[in-house]
Short mmCIF file of C-alpha atoms in Angstrom, two decimals:
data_model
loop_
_atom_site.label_atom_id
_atom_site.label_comp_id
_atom_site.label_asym_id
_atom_site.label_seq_id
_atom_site.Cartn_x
_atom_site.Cartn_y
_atom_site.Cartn_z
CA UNK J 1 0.00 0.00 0.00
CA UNK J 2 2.77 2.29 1.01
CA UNK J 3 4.21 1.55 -2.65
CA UNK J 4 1.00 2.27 -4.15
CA UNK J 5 0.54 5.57 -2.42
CA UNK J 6 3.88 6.57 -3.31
CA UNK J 7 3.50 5.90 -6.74
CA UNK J 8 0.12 7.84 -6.96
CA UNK J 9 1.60 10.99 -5.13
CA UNK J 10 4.93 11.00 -7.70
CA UNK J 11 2.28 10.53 -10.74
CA UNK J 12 0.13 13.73 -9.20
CA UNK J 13 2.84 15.63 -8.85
CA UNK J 14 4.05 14.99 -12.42
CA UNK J 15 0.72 15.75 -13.69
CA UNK J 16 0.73 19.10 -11.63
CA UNK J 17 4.13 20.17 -12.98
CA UNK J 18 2.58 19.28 -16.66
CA UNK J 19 -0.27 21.26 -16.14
CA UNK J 20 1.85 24.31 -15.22
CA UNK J 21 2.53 24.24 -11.73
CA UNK J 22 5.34 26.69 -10.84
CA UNK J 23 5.13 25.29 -7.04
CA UNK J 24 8.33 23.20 -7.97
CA UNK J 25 11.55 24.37 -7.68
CA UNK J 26 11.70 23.20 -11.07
CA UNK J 27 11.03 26.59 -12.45
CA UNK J 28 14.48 27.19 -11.33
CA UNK J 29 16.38 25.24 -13.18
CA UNK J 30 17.07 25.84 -16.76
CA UNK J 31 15.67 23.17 -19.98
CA UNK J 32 18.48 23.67 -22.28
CA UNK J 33 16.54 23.05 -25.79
CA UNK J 34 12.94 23.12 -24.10
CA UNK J 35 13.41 27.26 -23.93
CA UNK J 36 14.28 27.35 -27.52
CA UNK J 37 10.88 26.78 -29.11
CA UNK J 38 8.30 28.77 -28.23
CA UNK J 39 5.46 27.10 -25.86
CA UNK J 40 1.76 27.52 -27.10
CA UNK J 41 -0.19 28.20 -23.59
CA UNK J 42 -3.47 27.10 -25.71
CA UNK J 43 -2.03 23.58 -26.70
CA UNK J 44 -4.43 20.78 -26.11
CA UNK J 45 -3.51 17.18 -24.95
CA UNK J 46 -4.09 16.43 -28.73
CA UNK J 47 -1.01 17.93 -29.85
CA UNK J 48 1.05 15.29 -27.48
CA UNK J 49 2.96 12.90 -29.03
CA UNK J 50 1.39 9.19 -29.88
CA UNK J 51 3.68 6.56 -29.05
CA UNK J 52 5.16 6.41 -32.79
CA UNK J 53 5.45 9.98 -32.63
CA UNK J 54 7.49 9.90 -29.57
CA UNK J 55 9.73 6.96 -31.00
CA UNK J 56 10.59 9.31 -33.93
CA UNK J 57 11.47 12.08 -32.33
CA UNK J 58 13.46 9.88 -29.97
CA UNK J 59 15.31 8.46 -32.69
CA UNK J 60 15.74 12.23 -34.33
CA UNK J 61 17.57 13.34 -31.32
CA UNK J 62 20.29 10.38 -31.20
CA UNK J 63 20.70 10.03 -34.69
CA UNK J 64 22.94 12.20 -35.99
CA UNK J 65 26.61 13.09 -36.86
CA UNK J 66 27.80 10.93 -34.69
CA UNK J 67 27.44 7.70 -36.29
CA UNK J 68 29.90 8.76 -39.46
CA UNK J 69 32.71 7.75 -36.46
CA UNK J 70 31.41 4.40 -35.69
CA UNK J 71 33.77 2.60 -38.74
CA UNK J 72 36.78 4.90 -36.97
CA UNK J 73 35.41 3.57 -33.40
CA UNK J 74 35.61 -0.59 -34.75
CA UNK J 75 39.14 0.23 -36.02
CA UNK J 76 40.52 1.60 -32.78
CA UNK J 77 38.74 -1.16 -30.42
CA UNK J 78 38.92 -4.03 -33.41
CA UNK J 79 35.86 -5.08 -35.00
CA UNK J 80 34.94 -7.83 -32.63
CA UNK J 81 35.49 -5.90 -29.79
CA UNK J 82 33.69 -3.10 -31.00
CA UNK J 83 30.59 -4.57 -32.10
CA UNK J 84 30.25 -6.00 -28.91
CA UNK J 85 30.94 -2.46 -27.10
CA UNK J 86 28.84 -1.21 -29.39
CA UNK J 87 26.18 -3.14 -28.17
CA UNK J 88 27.18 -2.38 -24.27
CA UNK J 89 26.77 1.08 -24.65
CA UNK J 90 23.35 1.37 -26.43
CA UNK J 91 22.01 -1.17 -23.53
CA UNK J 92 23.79 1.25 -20.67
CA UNK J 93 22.27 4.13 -22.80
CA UNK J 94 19.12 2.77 -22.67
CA UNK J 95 18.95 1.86 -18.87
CA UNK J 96 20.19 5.75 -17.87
CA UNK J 97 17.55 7.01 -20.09
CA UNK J 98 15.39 5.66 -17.87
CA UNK J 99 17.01 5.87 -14.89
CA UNK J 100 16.82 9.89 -15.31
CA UNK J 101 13.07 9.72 -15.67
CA UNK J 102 12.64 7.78 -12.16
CA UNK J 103 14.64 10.42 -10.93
CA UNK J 104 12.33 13.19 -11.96
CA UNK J 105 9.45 11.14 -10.38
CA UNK J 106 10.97 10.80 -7.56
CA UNK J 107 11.81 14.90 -7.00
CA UNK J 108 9.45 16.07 -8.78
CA UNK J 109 11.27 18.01 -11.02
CA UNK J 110 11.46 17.01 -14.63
CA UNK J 111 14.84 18.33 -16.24
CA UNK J 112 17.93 17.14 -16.17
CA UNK J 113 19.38 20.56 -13.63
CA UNK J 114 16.50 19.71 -12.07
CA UNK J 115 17.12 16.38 -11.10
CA UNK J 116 21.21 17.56 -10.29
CA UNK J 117 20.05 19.77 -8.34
CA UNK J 118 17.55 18.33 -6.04
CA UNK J 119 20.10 15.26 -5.17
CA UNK J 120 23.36 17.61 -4.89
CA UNK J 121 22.37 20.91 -4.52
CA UNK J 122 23.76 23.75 -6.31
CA UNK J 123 27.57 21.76 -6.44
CA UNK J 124 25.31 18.82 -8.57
CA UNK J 125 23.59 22.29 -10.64
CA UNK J 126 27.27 23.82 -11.41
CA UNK J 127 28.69 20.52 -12.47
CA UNK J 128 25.88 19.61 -15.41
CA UNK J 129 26.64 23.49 -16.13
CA UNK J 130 29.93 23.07 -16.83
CA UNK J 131 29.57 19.72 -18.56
CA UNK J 132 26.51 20.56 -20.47
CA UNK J 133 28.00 24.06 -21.97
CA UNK J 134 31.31 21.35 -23.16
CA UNK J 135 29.63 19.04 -24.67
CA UNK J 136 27.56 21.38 -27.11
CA UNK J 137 30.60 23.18 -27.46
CA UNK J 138 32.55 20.95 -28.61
CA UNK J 139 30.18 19.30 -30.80
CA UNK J 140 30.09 23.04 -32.46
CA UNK J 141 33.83 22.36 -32.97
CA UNK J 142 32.94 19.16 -34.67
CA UNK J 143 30.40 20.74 -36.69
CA UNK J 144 33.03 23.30 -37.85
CA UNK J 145 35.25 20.47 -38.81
CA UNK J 146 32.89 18.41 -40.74
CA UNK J 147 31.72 21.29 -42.86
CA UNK J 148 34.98 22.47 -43.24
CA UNK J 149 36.47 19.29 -44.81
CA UNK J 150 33.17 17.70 -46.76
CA UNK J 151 32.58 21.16 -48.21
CA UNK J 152 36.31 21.86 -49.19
CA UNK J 153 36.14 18.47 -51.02
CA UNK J 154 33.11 18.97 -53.15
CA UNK J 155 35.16 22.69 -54.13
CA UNK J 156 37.99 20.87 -55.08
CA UNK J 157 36.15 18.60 -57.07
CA UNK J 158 35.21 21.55 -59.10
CA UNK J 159 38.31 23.40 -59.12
CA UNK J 160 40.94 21.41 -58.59
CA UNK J 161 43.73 23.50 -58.60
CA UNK J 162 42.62 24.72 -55.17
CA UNK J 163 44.05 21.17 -53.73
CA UNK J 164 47.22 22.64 -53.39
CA UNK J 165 45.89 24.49 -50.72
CA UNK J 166 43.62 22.59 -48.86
CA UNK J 167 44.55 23.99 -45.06
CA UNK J 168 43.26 27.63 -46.42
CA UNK J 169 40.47 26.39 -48.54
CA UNK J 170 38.75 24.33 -45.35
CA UNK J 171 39.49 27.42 -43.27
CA UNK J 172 38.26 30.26 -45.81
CA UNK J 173 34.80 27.31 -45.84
CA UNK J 174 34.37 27.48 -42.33
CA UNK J 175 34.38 31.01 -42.09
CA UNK J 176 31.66 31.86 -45.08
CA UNK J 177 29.62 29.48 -43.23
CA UNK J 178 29.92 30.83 -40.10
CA UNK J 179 29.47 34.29 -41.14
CA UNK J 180 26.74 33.88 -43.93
CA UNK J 181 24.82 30.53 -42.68
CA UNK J 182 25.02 30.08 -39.05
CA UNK J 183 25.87 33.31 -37.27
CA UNK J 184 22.27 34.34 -38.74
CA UNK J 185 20.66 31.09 -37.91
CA UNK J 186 22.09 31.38 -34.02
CA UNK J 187 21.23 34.89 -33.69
CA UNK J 188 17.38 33.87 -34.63
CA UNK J 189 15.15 34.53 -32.07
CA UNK J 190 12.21 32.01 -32.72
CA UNK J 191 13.82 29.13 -34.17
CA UNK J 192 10.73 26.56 -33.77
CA UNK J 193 10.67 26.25 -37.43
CA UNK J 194 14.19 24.93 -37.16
CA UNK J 195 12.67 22.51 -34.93
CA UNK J 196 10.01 20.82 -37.26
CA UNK J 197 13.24 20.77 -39.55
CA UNK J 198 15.00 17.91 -37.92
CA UNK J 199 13.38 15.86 -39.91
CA UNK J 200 15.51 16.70 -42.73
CA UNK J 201 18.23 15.79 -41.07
CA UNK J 202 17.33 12.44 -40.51
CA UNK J 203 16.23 11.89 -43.83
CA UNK J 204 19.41 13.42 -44.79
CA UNK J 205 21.48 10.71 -42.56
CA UNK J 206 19.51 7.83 -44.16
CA UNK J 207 19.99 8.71 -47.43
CA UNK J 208 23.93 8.85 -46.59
CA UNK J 209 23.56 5.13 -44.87
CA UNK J 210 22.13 4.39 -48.06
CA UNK J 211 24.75 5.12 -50.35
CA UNK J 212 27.22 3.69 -48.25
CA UNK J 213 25.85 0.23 -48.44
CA UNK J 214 25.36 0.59 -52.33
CA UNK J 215 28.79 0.86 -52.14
CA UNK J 216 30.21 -1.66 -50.35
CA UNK J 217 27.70 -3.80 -52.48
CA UNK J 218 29.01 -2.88 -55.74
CA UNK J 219 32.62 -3.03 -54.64
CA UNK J 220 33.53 -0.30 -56.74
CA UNK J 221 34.63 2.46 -54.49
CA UNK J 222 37.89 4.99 -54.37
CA UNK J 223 39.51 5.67 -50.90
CA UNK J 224 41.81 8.33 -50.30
CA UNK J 225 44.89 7.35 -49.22
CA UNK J 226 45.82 8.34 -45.72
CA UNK J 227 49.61 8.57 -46.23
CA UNK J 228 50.27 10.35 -49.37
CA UNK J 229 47.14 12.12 -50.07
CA UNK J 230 46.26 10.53 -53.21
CA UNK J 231 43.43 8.42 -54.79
CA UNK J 232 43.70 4.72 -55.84
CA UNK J 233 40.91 2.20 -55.89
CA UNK J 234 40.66 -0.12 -53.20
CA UNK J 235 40.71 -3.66 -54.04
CA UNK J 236 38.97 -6.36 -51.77
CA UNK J 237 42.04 -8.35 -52.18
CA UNK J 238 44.44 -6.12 -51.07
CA UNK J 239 44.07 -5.52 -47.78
CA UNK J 240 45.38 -3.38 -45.20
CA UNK J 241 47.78 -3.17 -42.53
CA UNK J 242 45.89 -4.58 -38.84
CA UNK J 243 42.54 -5.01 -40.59
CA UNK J 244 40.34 -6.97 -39.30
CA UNK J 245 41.67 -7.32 -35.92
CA UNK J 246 38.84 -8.88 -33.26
CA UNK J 247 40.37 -6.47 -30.50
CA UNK J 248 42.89 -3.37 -30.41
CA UNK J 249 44.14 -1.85 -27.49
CA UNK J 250 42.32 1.79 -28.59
CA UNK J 251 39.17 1.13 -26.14
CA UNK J 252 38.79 3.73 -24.64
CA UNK J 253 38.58 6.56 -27.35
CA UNK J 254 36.48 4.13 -29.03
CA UNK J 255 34.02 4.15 -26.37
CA UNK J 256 34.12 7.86 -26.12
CA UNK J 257 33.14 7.80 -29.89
CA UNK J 258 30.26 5.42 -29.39
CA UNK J 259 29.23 7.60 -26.20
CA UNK J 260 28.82 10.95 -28.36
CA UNK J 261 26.96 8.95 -31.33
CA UNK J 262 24.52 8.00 -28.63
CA UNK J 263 24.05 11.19 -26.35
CA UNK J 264 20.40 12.89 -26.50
CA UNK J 265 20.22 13.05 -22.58
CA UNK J 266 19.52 16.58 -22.60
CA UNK J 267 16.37 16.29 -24.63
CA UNK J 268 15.08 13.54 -22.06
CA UNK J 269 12.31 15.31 -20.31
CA UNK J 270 11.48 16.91 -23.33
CA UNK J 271 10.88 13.80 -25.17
CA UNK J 272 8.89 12.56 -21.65
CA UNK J 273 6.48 15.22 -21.27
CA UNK J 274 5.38 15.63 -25.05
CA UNK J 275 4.35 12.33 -24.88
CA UNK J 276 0.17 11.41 -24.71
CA UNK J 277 -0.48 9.47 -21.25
CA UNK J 278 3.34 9.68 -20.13
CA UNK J 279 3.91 6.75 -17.89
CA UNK J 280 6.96 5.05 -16.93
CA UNK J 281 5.82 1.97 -18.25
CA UNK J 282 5.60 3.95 -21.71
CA UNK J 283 8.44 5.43 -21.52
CA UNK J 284 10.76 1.95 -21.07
CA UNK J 285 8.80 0.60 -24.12
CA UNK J 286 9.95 3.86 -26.62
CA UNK J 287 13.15 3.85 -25.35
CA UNK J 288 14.15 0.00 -26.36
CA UNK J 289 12.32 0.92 -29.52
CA UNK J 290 14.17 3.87 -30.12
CA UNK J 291 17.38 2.70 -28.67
CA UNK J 292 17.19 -0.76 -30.85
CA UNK J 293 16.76 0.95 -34.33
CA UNK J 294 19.28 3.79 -33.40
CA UNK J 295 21.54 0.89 -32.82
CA UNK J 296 20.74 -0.97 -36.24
CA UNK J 297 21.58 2.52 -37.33
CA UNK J 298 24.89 3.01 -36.18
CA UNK J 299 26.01 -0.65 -36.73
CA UNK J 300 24.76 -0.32 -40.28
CA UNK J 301 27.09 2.17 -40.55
CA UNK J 302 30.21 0.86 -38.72
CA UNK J 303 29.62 -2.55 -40.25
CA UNK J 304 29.80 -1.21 -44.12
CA UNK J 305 32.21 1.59 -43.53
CA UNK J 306 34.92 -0.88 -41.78
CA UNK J 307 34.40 -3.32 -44.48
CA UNK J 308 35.04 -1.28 -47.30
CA UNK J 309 38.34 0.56 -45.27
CA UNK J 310 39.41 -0.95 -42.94
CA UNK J 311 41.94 0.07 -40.95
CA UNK J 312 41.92 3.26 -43.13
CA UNK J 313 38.69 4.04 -41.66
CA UNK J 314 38.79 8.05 -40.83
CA UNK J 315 37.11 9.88 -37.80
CA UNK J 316 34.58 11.22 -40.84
CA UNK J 317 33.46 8.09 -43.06
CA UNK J 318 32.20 10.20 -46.04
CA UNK J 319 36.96 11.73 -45.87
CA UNK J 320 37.53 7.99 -46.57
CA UNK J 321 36.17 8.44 -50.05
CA UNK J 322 37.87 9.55 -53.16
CA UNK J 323 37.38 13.44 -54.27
CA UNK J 324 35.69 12.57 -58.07
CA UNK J 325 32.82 10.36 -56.44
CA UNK J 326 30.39 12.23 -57.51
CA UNK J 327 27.34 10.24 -55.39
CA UNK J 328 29.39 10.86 -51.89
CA UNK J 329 29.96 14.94 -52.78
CA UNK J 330 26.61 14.95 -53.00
CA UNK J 331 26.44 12.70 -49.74
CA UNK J 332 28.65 15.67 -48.11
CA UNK J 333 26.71 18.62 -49.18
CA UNK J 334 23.53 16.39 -47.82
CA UNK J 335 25.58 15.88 -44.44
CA UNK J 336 27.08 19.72 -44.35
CA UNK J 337 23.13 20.38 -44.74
CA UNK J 338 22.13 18.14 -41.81
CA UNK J 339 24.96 19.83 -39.21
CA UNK J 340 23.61 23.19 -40.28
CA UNK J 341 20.33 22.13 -39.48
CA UNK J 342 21.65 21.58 -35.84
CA UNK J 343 24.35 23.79 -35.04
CA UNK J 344 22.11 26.43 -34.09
CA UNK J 345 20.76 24.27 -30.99
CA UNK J 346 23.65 23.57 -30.01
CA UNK J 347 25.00 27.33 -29.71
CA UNK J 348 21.93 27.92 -28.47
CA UNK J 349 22.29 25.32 -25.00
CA UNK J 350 25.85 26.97 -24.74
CA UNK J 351 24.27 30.71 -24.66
CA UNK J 352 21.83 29.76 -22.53
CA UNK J 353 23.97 28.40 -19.75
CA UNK J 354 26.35 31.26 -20.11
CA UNK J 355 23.75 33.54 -19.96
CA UNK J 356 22.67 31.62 -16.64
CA UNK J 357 25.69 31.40 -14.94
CA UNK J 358 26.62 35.19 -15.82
CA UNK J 359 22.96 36.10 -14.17
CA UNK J 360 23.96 34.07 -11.26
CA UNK J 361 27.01 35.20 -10.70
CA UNK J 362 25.58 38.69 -10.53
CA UNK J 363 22.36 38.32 -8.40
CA UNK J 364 24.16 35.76 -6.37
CA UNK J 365 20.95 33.64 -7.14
CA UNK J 366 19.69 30.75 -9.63
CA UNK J 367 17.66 32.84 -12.10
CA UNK J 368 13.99 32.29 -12.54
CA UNK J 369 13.53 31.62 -16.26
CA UNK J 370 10.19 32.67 -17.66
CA UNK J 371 9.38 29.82 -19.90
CA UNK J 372 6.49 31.21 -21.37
CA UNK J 373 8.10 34.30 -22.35
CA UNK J 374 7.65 34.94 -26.27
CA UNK J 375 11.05 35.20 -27.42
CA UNK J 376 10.09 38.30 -29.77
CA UNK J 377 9.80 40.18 -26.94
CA UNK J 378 12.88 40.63 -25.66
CA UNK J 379 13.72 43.69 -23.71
CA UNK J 380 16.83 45.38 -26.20
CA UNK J 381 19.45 44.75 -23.53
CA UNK J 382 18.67 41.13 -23.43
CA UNK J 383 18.52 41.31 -27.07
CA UNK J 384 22.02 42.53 -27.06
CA UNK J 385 23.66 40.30 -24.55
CA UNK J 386 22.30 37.95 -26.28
CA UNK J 387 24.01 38.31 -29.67
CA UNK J 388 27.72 39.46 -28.04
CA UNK J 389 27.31 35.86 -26.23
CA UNK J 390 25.89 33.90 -29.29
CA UNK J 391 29.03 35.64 -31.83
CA UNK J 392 31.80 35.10 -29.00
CA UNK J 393 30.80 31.36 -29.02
CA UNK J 394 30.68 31.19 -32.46
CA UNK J 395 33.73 32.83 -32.89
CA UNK J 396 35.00 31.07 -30.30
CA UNK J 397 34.54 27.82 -31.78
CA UNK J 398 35.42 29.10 -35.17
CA UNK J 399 39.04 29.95 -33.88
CA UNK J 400 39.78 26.61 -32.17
CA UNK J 401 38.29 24.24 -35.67
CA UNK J 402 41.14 25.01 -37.90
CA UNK J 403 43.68 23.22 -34.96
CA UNK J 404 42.38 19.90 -35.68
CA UNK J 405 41.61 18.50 -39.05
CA UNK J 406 40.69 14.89 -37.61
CA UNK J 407 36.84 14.68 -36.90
CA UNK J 408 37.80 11.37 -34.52
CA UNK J 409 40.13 13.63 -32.18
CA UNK J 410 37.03 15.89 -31.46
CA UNK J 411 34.76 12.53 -31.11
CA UNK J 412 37.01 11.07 -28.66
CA UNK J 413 37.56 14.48 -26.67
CA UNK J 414 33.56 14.93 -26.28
CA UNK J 415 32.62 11.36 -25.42
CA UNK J 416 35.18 11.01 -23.04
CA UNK J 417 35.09 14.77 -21.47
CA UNK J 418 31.58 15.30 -21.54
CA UNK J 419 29.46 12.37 -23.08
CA UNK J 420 30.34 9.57 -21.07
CA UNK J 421 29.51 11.65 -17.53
CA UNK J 422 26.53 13.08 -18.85
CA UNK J 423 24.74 9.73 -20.49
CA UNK J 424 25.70 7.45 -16.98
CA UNK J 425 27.85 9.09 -14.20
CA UNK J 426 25.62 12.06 -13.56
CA UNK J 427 22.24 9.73 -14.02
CA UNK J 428 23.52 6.87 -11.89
CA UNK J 429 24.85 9.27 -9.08
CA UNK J 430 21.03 11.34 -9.13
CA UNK J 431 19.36 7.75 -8.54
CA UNK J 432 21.85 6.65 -5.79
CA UNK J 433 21.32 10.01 -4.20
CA UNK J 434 17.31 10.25 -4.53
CA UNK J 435 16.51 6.45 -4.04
CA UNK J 436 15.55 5.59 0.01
CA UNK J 437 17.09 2.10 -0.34
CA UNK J 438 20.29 1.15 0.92
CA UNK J 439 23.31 1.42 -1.80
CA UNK J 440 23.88 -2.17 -1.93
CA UNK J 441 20.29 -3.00 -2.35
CA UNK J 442 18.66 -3.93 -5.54
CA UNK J 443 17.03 -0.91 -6.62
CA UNK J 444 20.76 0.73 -6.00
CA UNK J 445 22.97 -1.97 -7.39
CA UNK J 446 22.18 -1.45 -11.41
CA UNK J 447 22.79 2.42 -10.71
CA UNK J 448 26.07 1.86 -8.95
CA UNK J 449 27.30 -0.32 -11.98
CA UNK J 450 26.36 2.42 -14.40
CA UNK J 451 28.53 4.61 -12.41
CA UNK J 452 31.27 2.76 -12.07
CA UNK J 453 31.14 2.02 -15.97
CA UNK J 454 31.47 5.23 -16.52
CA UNK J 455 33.82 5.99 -13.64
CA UNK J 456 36.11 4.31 -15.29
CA UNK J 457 35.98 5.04 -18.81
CA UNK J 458 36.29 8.77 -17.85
CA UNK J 459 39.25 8.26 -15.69
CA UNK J 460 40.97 6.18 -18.27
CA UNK J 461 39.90 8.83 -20.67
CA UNK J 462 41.63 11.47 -18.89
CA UNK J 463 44.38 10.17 -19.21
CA UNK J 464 44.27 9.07 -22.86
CA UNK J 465 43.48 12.58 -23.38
CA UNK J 466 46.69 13.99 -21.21
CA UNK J 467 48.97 11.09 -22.79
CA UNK J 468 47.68 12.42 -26.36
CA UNK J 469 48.69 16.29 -25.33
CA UNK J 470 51.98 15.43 -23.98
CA UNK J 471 53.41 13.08 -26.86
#
């Protein structure tokens, strides 16, 4: 009975906070992409999400760039081995999805500050600050990177005496972009529209998994070669140096990889409460679904990008291929149009926690975010804060992109950094501290492997990461 009661309290209290309660402390914590599109105060429980609708939106959050580095992630663990850590991590992804949900039943607060904050106070807000502003940042970084070298290529292609100069090309790419495409797109007040446009991007991703298995299929593909620059075509029968090894000693950073491809934690609760009758139940039944064909996803990928490279296999899949393939330029410029459609998210989670921490730091107190606030009526000095914070970061991010040209490196460095805390340590440590039951009990025990899991691949991260600086 006592369960029972419990139950029904944490499931009236969720409906109270859906209904638009601002009794919770809840109102104090900032939703990182939830404040980006405007609410509608006159939306009707029609407009939730079915179950299928939830699934696909689900999958539109964790599909993405990331899975171009799951070939690069099975050459640095070894395909065996990485296949089979492939499947670890979407299986510990899927349980601290869910774990973060019980967590916002059990506090009543449904975002992920929220949750940090009601087990560890404001210590448990200012660490998901810090580690949610790096890992949009640096996926900004990646973004830079990708357009920067897919873009360059399809340039070249055209005008190929500009291959001489490929370092100034990428950069001069990068910074058109930035300037013309997605400093305006960032500096957008009501980007809702961008929203609804995710679907692109998806479609965008498919279409790219598409061509990569007609590929492999046909056999007849060019690969550029990684150690003098040039094209040749890639026989079946010649082979490569370590190819198909079952396990290398590169876990670690291939974990990392795997971590980023997966990572839509901050969209969680957004996911959760756009859903029609949002139960827990519900919720564990769209995130296997979702989880399961992200995964067939991202294996689809890793399994037909390793097989036609190898141990070539790049941090970007779509680098591996020759300059004059006509089908994968026009599987860049799809790609370069899919990262465009979500860079400006991105910027905008990392000017909204700098805006945040700025307000805090000044008031000595956590701001109280008006959620319902139409964005097109910004006061003018908001307005201009605003824009010096949005350029800075772009610029920002801008400056530091031309120091790597290896889309893995930036993989590796966000999965490990930021990824792999955010997706289990952070989750696992909420539910330890919110849960009543002892910490070896069995409630506790699941949670306290998902920490240690990713106790330890962030530890051994840092220092792959401070081995990598110093050599």
């Amino acid at each position: 009975m006592d369960s029972e009661r419990r139950n029904t309290a944490t499931e009236f209290s969720y409906m109270l906070h859906r209904q638009g309660s601002d009794d919770s402390a809840e109102v104090h914590a900032f939703d990182d992409i939830k404040s980006l599109i405007k609410n509608d105060a006159g939306a009707k429980s029609d407009s939730l999400s079915s179950l299928p609708q939830a699934a696909f939106n689900y999958i539109n959050s964790i599909v993405g760039s990331g899975v171009i580095g799951i070939p690069y992630a099975f050459h640095k663990a070894g395909f065996g081995l990485g296949l089979m850590l492939l499947i670890l991590v979407a299986y510990v992804t899927d349980y601290s999805l869910i774990l973060m949900v019980r967590c916002g039943h059990m506090c009543g607060r449904f975002s992920y500050p929220g949750i940090m904050e009601a087990a560890y106070g404001k210590w448990g807000y200012y660490l998901l600050s810090i580690l949610q502003f790096t890992y949009p940042f640096l996926a900004m970084i990646s973004y830079n990177v990708v357009v920067g070298d897919t873009l360059s290529k399809v340039l070249v292609r055209f005008m190929p005496t500009w291959g001489a100069s490929m370092g100034a090309v990428r950069a001069a790419v990068v910074f058109v972009v930035t300037i013309g495409i997605i400093a305006p797109l960032c500096l957008y007040k009501n980007v809702s529209r961008l929203a609804r446009a995710s679907f692109l991007s998806l479609v965008c991703v498919v279409f790219i998994l598409f061509a990569v298995v007609c590929k492999l299929i046909s056999g007849e593909y060019n690969v550029v070669d990684l150690y003098d620059e040039s094209s040749r075509f890639f026989s079946h029968r010649s082979g490569t140096q370590n190819s198909w090894e079952f396990a290398n000693a590169d876990i670690v950073p291939a974990t990392g990889v795997m971590a980023f491809a997966f990572m839509c934690h901050h969209n969680t609760f957004i996911i959760y409460q756009s859903m029609r009758n949002a139960s827990l139940d519900r919720w564990e039944r769209v995130t296997h679904i979702s989880l399961a064909f992200a995964w067939s996803v991202a294996a689809l990928f890793g399994i037909a990008g390793y097989s036609m490279f190898r141990s070539l296999s790049q941090g970007d899949l779509l680098e591996n291929f020759c300059w004059t393939d006509d089908l994968m330029n026009f599987c860049r410029v799809l790609f370069s149009f899919s990262i465009l459609l979500t860079f400006p998210f991105e910027c905008f989670v990392s000017r909204e926690i700098v805006k945040t921490q700025l307000q805090r730091f000044i008031t000595s107190e956590l701001p109280e975010l008006d959620k319902e606030k139409d964005p097109s009526q910004q006061t003018e000095d908001n307005d201009r804060h605003s824009m010096i914070i949005t350029l800075s970061i772009l610029f920002l991010a801008f400056i530091i992109s031309p120091m790597t040209d290896c889309l893995g490196s930036v993989l590796e460095l966000n999965g490990i950094l930021a990824a792999i805390p955010l997706a289990y340590v952070l989750p696992g440590l909420a539910f330890i501290q919110l849960e009543p039951h002892s910490l070896y009990s069995r409630e506790k025990l699941p949670a306290v492997a998902l920490v240690t899991f990713g106790v330890i691949f962030t530890i051994a991260g840092e220092y792959f990461v401070f081995f990598y600086i110093i050599s």
